[in-house]
């Protein structure tokens, strides 16, 4: 089998098609569409720590809630939600 040509690889890098979900599936999705997705992206760009803190509080059950979202004191070994405690198995189920 031969390696793909560089033009074949380049054509996949410029892929810009959008595949919309089935409308029935979209009705029950957590993100209701492109407008909601773009709003999430804008929120994350404006305040990424606040964005992740909000999502962590809304979507995870914490045994001990975190008080600091991101600990940057030992860069590049950053810690997210370091003083919080949760049970990952509980959250998965």
PDB file of C-alpha atoms in Angstrom:
ATOM      1  CA  UNK A   1       0.000   0.000   0.000  1.00  0.00           C
ATOM      2  CA  UNK A   2       1.397   3.395  -0.939  1.00  0.00           C
ATOM      3  CA  UNK A   3       1.380   6.485   1.263  1.00  0.00           C
ATOM      4  CA  UNK A   4      -1.321   9.076   0.553  1.00  0.00           C
ATOM      5  CA  UNK A   5      -0.274  11.931  -1.681  1.00  0.00           C
ATOM      6  CA  UNK A   6       0.403  15.322  -0.147  1.00  0.00           C
ATOM      7  CA  UNK A   7      -2.552  16.793  -2.069  1.00  0.00           C
ATOM      8  CA  UNK A   8      -4.879  14.173  -0.523  1.00  0.00           C
ATOM      9  CA  UNK A   9      -3.603  15.048   2.947  1.00  0.00           C
ATOM     10  CA  UNK A  10      -3.886  18.782   2.287  1.00  0.00           C
ATOM     11  CA  UNK A  11      -7.468  18.402   1.067  1.00  0.00           C
ATOM     12  CA  UNK A  12      -8.474  16.873   4.400  1.00  0.00           C
ATOM     13  CA  UNK A  13      -6.841  19.746   6.301  1.00  0.00           C
ATOM     14  CA  UNK A  14      -9.092  22.315   4.646  1.00  0.00           C
ATOM     15  CA  UNK A  15     -12.314  20.388   5.278  1.00  0.00           C
ATOM     16  CA  UNK A  16     -15.040  22.870   6.139  1.00  0.00           C
ATOM     17  CA  UNK A  17     -18.291  20.998   5.702  1.00  0.00           C
ATOM     18  CA  UNK A  18     -20.795  21.093   8.559  1.00  0.00           C
ATOM     19  CA  UNK A  19     -22.897  18.029   9.329  1.00  0.00           C
ATOM     20  CA  UNK A  20     -26.085  18.946  11.166  1.00  0.00           C
ATOM     21  CA  UNK A  21     -27.690  16.349  13.452  1.00  0.00           C
ATOM     22  CA  UNK A  22     -31.135  14.899  13.003  1.00  0.00           C
ATOM     23  CA  UNK A  23     -33.652  17.526  14.248  1.00  0.00           C
ATOM     24  CA  UNK A  24     -35.220  15.069  16.719  1.00  0.00           C
ATOM     25  CA  UNK A  25     -31.816  14.329  18.224  1.00  0.00           C
ATOM     26  CA  UNK A  26     -30.970  18.033  18.380  1.00  0.00           C
ATOM     27  CA  UNK A  27     -34.098  18.735  20.454  1.00  0.00           C
ATOM     28  CA  UNK A  28     -32.784  16.583  23.310  1.00  0.00           C
ATOM     29  CA  UNK A  29     -29.117  17.610  23.055  1.00  0.00           C
ATOM     30  CA  UNK A  30     -27.387  19.453  25.914  1.00  0.00           C
ATOM     31  CA  UNK A  31     -26.179  22.053  23.409  1.00  0.00           C
ATOM     32  CA  UNK A  32     -29.194  23.052  21.352  1.00  0.00           C
ATOM     33  CA  UNK A  33     -27.412  24.201  18.206  1.00  0.00           C
ATOM     34  CA  UNK A  34     -24.644  26.299  16.733  1.00  0.00           C
ATOM     35  CA  UNK A  35     -25.815  29.486  18.467  1.00  0.00           C
ATOM     36  CA  UNK A  36     -25.638  27.785  21.871  1.00  0.00           C
ATOM     37  CA  UNK A  37     -22.256  26.269  20.971  1.00  0.00           C
ATOM     38  CA  UNK A  38     -20.874  29.647  19.909  1.00  0.00           C
ATOM     39  CA  UNK A  39     -22.197  31.214  23.138  1.00  0.00           C
ATOM     40  CA  UNK A  40     -20.300  28.566  25.137  1.00  0.00           C
ATOM     41  CA  UNK A  41     -17.126  29.268  23.160  1.00  0.00           C
ATOM     42  CA  UNK A  42     -17.498  33.009  23.758  1.00  0.00           C
ATOM     43  CA  UNK A  43     -18.029  32.454  27.493  1.00  0.00           C
ATOM     44  CA  UNK A  44     -14.921  30.259  27.677  1.00  0.00           C
ATOM     45  CA  UNK A  45     -12.818  32.817  25.781  1.00  0.00           C
ATOM     46  CA  UNK A  46     -13.990  35.675  28.001  1.00  0.00           C
ATOM     47  CA  UNK A  47     -13.306  33.915  31.339  1.00  0.00           C
ATOM     48  CA  UNK A  48     -11.964  30.381  30.995  1.00  0.00           C
ATOM     49  CA  UNK A  49     -11.574  29.810  34.755  1.00  0.00           C
ATOM     50  CA  UNK A  50     -15.083  31.016  35.475  1.00  0.00           C
ATOM     51  CA  UNK A  51     -16.401  28.910  32.598  1.00  0.00           C
ATOM     52  CA  UNK A  52     -14.827  25.680  33.876  1.00  0.00           C
ATOM     53  CA  UNK A  53     -15.772  26.460  37.482  1.00  0.00           C
ATOM     54  CA  UNK A  54     -19.414  26.907  36.461  1.00  0.00           C
ATOM     55  CA  UNK A  55     -19.464  23.661  34.503  1.00  0.00           C
ATOM     56  CA  UNK A  56     -17.737  21.767  37.324  1.00  0.00           C
ATOM     57  CA  UNK A  57     -20.273  23.025  39.864  1.00  0.00           C
ATOM     58  CA  UNK A  58     -23.280  22.374  37.622  1.00  0.00           C
ATOM     59  CA  UNK A  59     -22.302  18.955  36.286  1.00  0.00           C
ATOM     60  CA  UNK A  60     -20.330  17.184  39.019  1.00  0.00           C
ATOM     61  CA  UNK A  61     -21.235  16.071  42.512  1.00  0.00           C
ATOM     62  CA  UNK A  62     -18.531  17.226  44.898  1.00  0.00           C
ATOM     63  CA  UNK A  63     -17.850  15.510  48.220  1.00  0.00           C
ATOM     64  CA  UNK A  64     -15.865  18.625  49.203  1.00  0.00           C
ATOM     65  CA  UNK A  65     -16.433  21.611  46.883  1.00  0.00           C
ATOM     66  CA  UNK A  66     -13.356  23.295  45.431  1.00  0.00           C
ATOM     67  CA  UNK A  67     -12.515  26.848  46.433  1.00  0.00           C
ATOM     68  CA  UNK A  68      -9.861  27.480  43.776  1.00  0.00           C
ATOM     69  CA  UNK A  69     -10.480  26.671  40.142  1.00  0.00           C
ATOM     70  CA  UNK A  70      -6.916  26.736  38.813  1.00  0.00           C
ATOM     71  CA  UNK A  71      -3.680  26.600  40.795  1.00  0.00           C
ATOM     72  CA  UNK A  72      -0.896  28.064  38.664  1.00  0.00           C
ATOM     73  CA  UNK A  73       1.673  28.247  41.481  1.00  0.00           C
ATOM     74  CA  UNK A  74       3.836  25.393  40.170  1.00  0.00           C
ATOM     75  CA  UNK A  75       3.828  26.043  36.413  1.00  0.00           C
ATOM     76  CA  UNK A  76       3.836  24.156  34.134  1.00  0.00           C
ATOM     77  CA  UNK A  77       2.266  21.629  36.544  1.00  0.00           C
ATOM     78  CA  UNK A  78      -1.103  23.328  36.833  1.00  0.00           C
ATOM     79  CA  UNK A  79      -3.817  21.864  39.064  1.00  0.00           C
ATOM     80  CA  UNK A  80      -7.511  22.188  38.411  1.00  0.00           C
ATOM     81  CA  UNK A  81      -9.935  22.057  41.381  1.00  0.00           C
ATOM     82  CA  UNK A  82      -7.026  20.870  43.586  1.00  0.00           C
ATOM     83  CA  UNK A  83      -8.693  21.415  46.947  1.00  0.00           C
ATOM     84  CA  UNK A  84     -11.977  19.796  45.918  1.00  0.00           C
ATOM     85  CA  UNK A  85     -12.851  16.143  46.368  1.00  0.00           C
ATOM     86  CA  UNK A  86     -15.180  14.009  44.318  1.00  0.00           C
ATOM     87  CA  UNK A  87     -15.858  10.375  43.602  1.00  0.00           C
ATOM     88  CA  UNK A  88     -15.250   9.853  39.892  1.00  0.00           C
ATOM     89  CA  UNK A  89     -17.164   6.559  39.844  1.00  0.00           C
ATOM     90  CA  UNK A  90     -20.195   8.191  41.442  1.00  0.00           C
ATOM     91  CA  UNK A  91     -20.113  10.961  38.856  1.00  0.00           C
ATOM     92  CA  UNK A  92     -19.801   8.490  35.983  1.00  0.00           C
ATOM     93  CA  UNK A  93     -22.806   6.492  37.106  1.00  0.00           C
TER      94      UNK A  93
END
